[in-house]
PDB file of C-alpha atoms in Angstrom:
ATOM      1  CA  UNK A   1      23.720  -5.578  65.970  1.00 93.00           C
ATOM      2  CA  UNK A   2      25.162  -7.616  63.581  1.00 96.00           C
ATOM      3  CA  UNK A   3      23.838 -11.575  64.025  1.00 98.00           C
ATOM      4  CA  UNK A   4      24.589 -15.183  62.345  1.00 98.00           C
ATOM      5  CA  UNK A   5      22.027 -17.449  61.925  1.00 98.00           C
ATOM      6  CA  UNK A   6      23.410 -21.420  61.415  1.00 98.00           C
ATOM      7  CA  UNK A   7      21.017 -24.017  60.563  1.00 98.00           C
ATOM      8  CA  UNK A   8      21.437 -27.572  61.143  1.00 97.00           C
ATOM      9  CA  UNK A   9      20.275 -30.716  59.382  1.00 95.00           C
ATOM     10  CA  UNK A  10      21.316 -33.141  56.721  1.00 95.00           C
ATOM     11  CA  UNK A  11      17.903 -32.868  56.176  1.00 95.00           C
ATOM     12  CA  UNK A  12      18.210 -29.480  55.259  1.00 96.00           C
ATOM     13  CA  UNK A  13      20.941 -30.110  53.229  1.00 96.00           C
ATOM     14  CA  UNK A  14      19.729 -32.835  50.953  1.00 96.00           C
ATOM     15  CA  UNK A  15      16.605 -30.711  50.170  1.00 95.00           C
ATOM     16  CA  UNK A  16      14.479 -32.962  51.783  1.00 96.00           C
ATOM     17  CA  UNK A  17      12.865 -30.121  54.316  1.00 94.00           C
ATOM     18  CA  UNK A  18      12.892 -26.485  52.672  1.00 95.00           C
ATOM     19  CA  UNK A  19      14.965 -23.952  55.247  1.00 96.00           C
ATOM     20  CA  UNK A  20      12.138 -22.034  55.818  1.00 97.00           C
ATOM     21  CA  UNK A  21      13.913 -21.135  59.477  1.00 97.00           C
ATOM     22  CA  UNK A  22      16.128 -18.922  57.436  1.00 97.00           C
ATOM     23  CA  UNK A  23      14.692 -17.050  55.711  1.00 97.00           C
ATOM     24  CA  UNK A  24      12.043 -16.512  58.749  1.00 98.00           C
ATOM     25  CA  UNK A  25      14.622 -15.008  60.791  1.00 98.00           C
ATOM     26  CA  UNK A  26      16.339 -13.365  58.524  1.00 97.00           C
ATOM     27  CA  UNK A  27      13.172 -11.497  57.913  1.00 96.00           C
ATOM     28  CA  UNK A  28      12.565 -10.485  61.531  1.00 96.00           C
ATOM     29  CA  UNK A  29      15.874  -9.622  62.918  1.00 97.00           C
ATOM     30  CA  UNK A  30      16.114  -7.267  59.505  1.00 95.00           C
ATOM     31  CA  UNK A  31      12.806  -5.423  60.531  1.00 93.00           C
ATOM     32  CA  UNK A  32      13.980  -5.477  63.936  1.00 94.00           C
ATOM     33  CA  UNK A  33      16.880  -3.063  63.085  1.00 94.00           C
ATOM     34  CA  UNK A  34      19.587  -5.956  63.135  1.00 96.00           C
ATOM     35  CA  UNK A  35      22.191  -6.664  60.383  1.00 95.00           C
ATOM     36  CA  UNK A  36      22.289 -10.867  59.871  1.00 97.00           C
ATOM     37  CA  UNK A  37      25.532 -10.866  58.587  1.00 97.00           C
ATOM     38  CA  UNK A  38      25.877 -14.285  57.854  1.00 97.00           C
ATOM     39  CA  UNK A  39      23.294 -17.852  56.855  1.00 98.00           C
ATOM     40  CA  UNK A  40      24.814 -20.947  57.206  1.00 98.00           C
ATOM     41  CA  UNK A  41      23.332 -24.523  56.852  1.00 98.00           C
ATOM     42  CA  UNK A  42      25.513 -27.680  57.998  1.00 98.00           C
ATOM     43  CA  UNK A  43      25.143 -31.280  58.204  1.00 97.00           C
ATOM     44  CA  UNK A  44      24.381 -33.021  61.942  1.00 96.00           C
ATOM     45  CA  UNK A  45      28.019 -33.200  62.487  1.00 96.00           C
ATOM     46  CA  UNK A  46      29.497 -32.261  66.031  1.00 97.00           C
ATOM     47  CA  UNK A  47      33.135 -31.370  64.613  1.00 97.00           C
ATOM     48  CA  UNK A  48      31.425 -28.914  62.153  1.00 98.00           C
ATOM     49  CA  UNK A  49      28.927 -27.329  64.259  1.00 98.00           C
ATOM     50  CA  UNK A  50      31.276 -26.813  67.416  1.00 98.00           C
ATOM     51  CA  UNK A  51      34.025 -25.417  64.992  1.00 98.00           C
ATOM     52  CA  UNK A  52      31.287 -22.826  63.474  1.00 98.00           C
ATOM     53  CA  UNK A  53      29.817 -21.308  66.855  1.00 98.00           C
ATOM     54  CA  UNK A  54      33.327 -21.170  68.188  1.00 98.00           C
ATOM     55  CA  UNK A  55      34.477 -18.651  65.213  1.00 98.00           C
ATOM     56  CA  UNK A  56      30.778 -17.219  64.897  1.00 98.00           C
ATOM     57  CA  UNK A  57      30.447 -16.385  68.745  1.00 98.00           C
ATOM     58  CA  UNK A  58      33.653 -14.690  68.684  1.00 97.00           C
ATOM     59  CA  UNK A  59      33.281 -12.432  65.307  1.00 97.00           C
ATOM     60  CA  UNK A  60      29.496 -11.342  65.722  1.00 98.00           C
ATOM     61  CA  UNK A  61      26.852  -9.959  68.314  1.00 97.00           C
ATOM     62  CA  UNK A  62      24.834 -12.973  68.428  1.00 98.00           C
ATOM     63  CA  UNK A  63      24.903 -16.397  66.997  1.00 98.00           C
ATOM     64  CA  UNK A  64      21.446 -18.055  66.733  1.00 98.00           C
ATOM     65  CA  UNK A  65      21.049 -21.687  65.921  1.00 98.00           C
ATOM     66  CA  UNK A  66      18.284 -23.748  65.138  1.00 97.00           C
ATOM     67  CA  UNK A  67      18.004 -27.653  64.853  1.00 95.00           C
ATOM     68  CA  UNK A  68      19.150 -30.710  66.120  1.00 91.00           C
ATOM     69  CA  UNK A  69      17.401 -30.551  69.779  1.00 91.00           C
ATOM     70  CA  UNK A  70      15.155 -33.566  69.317  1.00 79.00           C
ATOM     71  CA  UNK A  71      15.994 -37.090  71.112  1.00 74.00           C
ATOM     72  CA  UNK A  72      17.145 -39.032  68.233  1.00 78.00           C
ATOM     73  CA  UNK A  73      20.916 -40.228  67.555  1.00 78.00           C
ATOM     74  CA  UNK A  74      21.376 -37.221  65.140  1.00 81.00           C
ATOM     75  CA  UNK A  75      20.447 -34.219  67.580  1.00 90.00           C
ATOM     76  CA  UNK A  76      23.826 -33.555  68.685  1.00 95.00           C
ATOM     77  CA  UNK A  77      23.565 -29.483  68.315  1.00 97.00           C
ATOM     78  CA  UNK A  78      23.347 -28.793  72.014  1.00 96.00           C
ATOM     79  CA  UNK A  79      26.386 -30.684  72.848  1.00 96.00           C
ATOM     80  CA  UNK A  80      28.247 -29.376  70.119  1.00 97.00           C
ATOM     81  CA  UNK A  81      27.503 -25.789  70.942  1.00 98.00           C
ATOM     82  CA  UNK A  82      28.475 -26.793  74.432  1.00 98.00           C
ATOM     83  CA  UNK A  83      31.948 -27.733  73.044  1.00 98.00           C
ATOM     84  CA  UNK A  84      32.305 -24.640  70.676  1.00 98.00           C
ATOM     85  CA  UNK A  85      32.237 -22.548  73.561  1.00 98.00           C
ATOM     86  CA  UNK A  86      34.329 -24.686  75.934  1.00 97.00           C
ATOM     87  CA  UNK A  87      31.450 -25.081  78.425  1.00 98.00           C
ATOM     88  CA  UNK A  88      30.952 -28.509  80.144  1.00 97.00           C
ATOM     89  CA  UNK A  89      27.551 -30.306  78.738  1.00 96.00           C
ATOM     90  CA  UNK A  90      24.856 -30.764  81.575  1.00 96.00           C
ATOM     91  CA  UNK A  91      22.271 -31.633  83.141  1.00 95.00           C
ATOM     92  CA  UNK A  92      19.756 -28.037  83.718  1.00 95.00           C
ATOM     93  CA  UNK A  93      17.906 -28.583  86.026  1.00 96.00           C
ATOM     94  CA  UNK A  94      15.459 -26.253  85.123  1.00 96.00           C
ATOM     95  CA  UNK A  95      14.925 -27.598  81.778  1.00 95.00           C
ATOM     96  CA  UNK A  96      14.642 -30.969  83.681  1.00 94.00           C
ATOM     97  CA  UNK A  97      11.383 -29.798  85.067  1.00 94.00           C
ATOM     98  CA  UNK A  98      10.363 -27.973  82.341  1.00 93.00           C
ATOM     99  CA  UNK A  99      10.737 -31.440  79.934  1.00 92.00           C
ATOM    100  CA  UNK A 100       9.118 -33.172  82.778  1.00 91.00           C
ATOM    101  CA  UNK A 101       5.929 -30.983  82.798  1.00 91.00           C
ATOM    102  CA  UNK A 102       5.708 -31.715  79.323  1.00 89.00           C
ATOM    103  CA  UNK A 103       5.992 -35.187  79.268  1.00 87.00           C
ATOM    104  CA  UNK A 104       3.584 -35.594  81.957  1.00 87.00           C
ATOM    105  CA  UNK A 105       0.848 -32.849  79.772  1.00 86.00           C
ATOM    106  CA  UNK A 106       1.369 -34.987  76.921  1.00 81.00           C
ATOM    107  CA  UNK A 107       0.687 -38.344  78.926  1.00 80.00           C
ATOM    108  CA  UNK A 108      -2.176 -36.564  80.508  1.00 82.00           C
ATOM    109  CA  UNK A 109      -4.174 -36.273  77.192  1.00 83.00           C
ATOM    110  CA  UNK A 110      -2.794 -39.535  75.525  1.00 79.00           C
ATOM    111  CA  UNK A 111      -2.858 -42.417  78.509  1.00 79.00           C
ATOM    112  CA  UNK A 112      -2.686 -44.764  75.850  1.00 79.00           C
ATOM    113  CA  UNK A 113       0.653 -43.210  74.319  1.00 75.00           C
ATOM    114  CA  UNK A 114       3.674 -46.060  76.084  1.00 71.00           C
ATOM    115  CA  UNK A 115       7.079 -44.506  75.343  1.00 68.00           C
ATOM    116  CA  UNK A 116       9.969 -43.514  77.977  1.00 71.00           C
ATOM    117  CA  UNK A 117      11.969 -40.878  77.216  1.00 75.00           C
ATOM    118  CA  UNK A 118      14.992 -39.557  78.751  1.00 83.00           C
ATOM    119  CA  UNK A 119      14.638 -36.463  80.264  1.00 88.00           C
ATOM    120  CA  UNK A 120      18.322 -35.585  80.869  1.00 89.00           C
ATOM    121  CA  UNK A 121      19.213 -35.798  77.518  1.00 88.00           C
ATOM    122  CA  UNK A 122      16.452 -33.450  76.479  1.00 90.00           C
ATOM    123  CA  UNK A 123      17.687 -31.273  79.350  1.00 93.00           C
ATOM    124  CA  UNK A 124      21.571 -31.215  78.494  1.00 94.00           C
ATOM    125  CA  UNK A 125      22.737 -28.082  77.627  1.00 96.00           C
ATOM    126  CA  UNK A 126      25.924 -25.829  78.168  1.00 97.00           C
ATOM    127  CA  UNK A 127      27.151 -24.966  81.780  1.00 97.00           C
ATOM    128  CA  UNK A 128      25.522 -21.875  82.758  1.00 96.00           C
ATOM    129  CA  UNK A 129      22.986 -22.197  79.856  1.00 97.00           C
ATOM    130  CA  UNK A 130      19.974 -19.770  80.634  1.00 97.00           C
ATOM    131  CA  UNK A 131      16.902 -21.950  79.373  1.00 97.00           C
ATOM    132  CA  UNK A 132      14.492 -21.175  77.115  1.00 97.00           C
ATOM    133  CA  UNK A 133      11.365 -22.670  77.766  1.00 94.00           C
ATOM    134  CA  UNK A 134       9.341 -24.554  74.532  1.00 94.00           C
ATOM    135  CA  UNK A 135       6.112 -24.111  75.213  1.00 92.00           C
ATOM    136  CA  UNK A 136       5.321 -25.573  71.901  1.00 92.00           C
ATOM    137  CA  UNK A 137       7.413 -29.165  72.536  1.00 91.00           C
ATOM    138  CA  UNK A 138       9.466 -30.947  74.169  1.00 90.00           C
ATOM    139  CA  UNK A 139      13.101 -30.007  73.930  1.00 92.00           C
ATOM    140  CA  UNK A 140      13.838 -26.531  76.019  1.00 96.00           C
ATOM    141  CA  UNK A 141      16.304 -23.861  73.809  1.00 97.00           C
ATOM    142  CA  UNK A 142      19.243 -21.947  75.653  1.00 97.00           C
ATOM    143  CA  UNK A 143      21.233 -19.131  75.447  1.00 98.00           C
ATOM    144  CA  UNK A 144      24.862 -19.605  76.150  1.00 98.00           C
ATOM    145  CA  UNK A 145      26.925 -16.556  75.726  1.00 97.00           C
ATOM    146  CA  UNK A 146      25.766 -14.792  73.031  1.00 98.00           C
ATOM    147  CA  UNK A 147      24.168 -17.838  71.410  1.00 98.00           C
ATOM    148  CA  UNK A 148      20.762 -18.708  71.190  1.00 98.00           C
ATOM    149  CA  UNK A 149      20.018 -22.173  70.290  1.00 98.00           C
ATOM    150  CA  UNK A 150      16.362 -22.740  68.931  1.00 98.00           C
ATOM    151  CA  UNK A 151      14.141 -25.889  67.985  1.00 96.00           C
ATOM    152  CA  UNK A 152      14.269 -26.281  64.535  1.00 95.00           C
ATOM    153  CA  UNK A 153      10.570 -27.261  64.164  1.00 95.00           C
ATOM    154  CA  UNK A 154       9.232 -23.920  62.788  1.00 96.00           C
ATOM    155  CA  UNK A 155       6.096 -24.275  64.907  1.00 96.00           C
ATOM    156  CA  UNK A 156       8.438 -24.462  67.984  1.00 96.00           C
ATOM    157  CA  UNK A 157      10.835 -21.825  66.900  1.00 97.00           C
ATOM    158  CA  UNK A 158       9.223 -18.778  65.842  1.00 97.00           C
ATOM    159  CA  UNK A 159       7.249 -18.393  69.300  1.00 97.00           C
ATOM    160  CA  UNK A 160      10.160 -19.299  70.999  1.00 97.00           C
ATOM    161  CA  UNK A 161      12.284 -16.332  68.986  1.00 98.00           C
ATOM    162  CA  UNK A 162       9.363 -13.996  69.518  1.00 96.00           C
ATOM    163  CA  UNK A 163      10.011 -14.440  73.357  1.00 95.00           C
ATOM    164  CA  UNK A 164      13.129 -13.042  73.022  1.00 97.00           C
ATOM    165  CA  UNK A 165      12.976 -10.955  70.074  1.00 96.00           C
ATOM    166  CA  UNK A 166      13.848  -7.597  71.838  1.00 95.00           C
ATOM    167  CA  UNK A 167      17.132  -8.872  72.377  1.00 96.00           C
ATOM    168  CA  UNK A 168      18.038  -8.741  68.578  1.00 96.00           C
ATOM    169  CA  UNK A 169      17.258  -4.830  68.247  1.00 92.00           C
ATOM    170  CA  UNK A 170      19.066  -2.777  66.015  1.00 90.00           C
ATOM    171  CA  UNK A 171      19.129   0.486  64.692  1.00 89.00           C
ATOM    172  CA  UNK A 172      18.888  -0.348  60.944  1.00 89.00           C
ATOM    173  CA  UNK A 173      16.397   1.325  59.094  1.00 92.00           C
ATOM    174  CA  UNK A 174      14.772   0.304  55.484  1.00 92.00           C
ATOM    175  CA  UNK A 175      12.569   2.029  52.837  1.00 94.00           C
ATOM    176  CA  UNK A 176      10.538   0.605  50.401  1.00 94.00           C
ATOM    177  CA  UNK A 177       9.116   1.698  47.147  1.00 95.00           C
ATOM    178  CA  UNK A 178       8.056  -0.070  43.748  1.00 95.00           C
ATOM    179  CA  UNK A 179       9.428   0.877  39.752  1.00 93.00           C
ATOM    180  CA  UNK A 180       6.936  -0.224  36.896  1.00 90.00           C
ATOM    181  CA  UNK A 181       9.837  -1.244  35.163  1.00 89.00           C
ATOM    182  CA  UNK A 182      12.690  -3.307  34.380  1.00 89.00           C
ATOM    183  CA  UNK A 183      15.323  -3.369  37.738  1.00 87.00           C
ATOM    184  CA  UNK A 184      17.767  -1.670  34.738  1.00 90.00           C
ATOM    185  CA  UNK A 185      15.771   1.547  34.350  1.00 92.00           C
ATOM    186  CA  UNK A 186      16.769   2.709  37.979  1.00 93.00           C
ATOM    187  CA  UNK A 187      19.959   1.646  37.979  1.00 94.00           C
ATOM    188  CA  UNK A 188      21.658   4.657  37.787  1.00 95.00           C
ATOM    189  CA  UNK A 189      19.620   6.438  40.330  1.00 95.00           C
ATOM    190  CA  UNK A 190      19.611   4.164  42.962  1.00 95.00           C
ATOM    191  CA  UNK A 191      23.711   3.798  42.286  1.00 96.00           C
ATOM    192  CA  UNK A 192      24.013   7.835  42.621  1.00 96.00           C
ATOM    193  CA  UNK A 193      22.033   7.544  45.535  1.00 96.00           C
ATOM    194  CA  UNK A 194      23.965   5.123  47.317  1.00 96.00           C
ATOM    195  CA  UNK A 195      27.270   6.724  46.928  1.00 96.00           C
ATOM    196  CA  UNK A 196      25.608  10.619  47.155  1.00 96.00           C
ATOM    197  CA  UNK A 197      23.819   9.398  51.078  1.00 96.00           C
ATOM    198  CA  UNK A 198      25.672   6.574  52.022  1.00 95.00           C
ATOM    199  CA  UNK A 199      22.870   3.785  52.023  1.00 95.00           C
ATOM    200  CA  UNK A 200      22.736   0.364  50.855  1.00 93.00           C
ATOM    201  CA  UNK A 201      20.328   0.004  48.030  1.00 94.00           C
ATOM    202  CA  UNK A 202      18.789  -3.144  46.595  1.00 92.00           C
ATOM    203  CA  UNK A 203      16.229  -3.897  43.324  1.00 91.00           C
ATOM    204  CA  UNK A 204      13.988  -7.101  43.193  1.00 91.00           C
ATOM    205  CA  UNK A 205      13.077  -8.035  39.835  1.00 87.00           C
ATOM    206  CA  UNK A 206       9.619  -9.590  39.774  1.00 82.00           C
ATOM    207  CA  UNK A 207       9.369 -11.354  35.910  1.00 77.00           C
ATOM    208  CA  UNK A 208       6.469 -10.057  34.524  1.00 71.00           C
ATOM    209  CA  UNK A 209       5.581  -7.876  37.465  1.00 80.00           C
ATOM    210  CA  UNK A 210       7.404  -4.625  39.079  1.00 90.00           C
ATOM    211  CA  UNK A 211      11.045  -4.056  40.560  1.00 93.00           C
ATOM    212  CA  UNK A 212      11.095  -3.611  44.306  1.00 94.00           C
ATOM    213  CA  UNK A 213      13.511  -1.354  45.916  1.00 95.00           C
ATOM    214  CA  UNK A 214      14.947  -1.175  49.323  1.00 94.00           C
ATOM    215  CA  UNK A 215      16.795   1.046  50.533  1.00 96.00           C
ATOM    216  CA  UNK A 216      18.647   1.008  54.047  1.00 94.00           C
ATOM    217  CA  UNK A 217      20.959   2.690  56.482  1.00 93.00           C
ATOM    218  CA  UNK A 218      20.930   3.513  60.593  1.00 90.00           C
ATOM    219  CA  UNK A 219      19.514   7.105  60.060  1.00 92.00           C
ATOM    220  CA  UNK A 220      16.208   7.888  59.237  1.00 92.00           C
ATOM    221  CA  UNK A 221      16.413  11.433  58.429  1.00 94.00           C
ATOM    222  CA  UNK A 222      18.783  10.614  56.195  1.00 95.00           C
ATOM    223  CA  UNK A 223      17.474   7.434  54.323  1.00 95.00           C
ATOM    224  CA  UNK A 224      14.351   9.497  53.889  1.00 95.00           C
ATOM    225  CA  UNK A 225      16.622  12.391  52.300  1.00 96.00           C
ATOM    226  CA  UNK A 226      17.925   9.345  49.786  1.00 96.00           C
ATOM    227  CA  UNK A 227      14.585   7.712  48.847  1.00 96.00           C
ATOM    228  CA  UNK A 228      13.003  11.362  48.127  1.00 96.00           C
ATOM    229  CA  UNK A 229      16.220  12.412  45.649  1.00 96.00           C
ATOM    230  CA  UNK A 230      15.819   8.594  44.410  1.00 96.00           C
ATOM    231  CA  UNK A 231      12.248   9.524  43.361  1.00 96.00           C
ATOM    232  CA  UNK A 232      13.080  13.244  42.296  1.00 95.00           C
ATOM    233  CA  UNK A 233      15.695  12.255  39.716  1.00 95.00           C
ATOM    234  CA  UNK A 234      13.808   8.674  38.136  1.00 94.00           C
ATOM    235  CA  UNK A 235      13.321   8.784  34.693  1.00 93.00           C
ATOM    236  CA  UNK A 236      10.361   5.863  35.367  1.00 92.00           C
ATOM    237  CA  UNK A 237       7.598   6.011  37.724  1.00 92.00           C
ATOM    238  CA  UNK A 238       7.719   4.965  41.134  1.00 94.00           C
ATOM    239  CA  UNK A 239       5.136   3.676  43.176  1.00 94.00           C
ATOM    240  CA  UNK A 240       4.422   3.302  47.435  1.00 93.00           C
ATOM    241  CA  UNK A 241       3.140   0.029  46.734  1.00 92.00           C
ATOM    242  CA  UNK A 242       2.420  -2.894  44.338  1.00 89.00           C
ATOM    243  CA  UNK A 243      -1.609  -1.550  44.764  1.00 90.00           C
ATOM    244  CA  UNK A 244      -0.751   1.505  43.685  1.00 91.00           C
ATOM    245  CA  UNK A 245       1.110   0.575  40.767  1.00 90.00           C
ATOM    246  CA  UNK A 246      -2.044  -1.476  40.043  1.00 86.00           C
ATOM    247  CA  UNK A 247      -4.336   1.227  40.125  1.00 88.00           C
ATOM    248  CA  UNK A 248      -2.225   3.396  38.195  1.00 84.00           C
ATOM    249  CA  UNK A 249      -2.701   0.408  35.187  1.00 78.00           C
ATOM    250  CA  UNK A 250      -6.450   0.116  36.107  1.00 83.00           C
ATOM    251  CA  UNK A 251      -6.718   4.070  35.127  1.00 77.00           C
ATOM    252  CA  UNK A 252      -4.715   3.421  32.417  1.00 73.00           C
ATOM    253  CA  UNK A 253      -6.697   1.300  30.491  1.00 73.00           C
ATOM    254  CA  UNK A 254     -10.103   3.061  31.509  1.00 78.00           C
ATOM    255  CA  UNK A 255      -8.354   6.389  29.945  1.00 75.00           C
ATOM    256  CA  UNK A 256      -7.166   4.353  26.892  1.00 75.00           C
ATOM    257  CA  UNK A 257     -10.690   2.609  26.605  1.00 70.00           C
ATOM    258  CA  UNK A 258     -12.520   6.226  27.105  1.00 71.00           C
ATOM    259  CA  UNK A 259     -10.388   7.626  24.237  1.00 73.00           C
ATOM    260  CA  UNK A 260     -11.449   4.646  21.768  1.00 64.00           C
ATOM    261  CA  UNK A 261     -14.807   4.607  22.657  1.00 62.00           C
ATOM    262  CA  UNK A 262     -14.516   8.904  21.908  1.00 66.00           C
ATOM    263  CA  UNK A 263     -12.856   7.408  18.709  1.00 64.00           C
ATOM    264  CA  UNK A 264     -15.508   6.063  17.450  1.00 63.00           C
ATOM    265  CA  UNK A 265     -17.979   7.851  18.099  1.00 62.00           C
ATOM    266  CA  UNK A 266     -16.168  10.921  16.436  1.00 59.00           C
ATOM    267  CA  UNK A 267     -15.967   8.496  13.542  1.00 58.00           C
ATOM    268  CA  UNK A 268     -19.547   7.798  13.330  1.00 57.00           C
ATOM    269  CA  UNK A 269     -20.595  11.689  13.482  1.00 60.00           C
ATOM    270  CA  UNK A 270     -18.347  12.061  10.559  1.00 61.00           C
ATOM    271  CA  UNK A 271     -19.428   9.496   7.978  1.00 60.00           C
ATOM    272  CA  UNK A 272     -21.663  10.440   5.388  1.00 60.00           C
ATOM    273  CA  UNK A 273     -24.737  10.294   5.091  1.00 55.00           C
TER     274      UNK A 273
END
């Protein structure tokens, strides 16, 4: 399943919020098995956003979007979506009594609170939208189509995704090892490897620290045929983990400490006396 993730925000854009969404769900849609082909961030601008899920909805699986479903004059994502995929922009009724629950939850436990907010804007989505209730705010999510729209308040997105999570499974497939050396030094090997099995392969240079290296592919038999020649052929030592690696430098200096200490004590046997 190959999926787009678009983030929205001129927030996001000026730096002034880091687009921690991102990277998030780039992260679990990979270890779901899905391919995110594509990470997009764009400014709280209805031409730009409806013109994006429009082409995106078209040219990939799924299209998820996060941001912009608040009740202030810059949350215009929903109804942009809405006109992206040529749907009329509503009033769901189901989300109307979900934001209504809310509201009166909220009220509940703050009497003092005295704002009024407008529920159908919070439930306006696209015709036909299934609703996606936010059990961590206000504003519901939806899925029109093959587009998911999301909150973009982290704390109200991820367990909103995880809800629906299963939908995003793929058949992708990654392996993960660890070189005690310079991303360089496997190079060759992972290059070999890549063309000999037919797997994408990727090193991680950590300054100071140990190359990571991932490779990927849709068949597991295979991928673990790749990452077993990959470590068969290395001309540097490879490692199942950064522990590991650790260890191995641990015993390294105990040996090299051992042998000093052996050192001199041979030394000291051998003056004269």
């Amino acid at each position: 399943m190959n999926v787009a993730i678009l983030t929205v925000g001129n927030e996001l854009l000026a730096g002034d919020i880091e687009n921690t969404n991102a990277t998030w769900l780039a992260k679990r849609l990979t270890d779901g098995g899905a391919t995110v082909a594509r990470i997009q961030t764009v400014p709280d601008d209805h031409e730009v956003i409806a013109g994006v899920v429009a082409a995106w909805s078209a040219d990939f699986d799924a299209v998820i979007v996060t941001g912009g479903l608040g009740g202030t004059p810059d949350d215009i994502t929903m109804e942009a979506v809405a006109a992206g995929l040529e749907r009329e922009f509503v009033v769901n009724e189901e989300a109307a009594e979900q934001v209504e629950t809310t509201i009166a939850a909220i009220l509940e436990r703050r009497p003092d609170i005295d704002f009024d907010l407008d529920v159908e804007w919070y439930a306006s989505m696209p015709a036909g939208a299934e609703v996606l209730a936010n059990d961590e705010g206000l504003a519901p999510g939806c899925r029109a189509g093959n587009v998911y729209v999301l909150p973009g308040i982290p704390d109200e997105m991820k367990p909103m995704f995880d809800g629906i999570s299963e939908r995003f499974a793929g058949d992708r497939v990654s392996r993960e090892f660890y070189a005690d050396a310079p991303e360089g030094a496997v190079a060759r090997e992972l290059g070999l490897a890549a063309e000999r099995f037919g797997v994408e392969v990727g090193s991680y240079p950590n300054r100071g620290g140990p190359t990571r290296i991932k490779l990927t592919g849709s068949d597991s038999a295979v991928l673990d045929d790749a990452v077993s020649w990959v470590w068969e052929h290395a001309t540097v030592d490879l490692y199942e983990s950064e522990a590991a690696i650790e260890r191995s430098r641990e015993d390294a200096d105990r040996n090299q400490a051992n042998r000093e200490d052996t050192t001199r004590t041979e030394e000291v046997r051998e003056e004269p006396k």
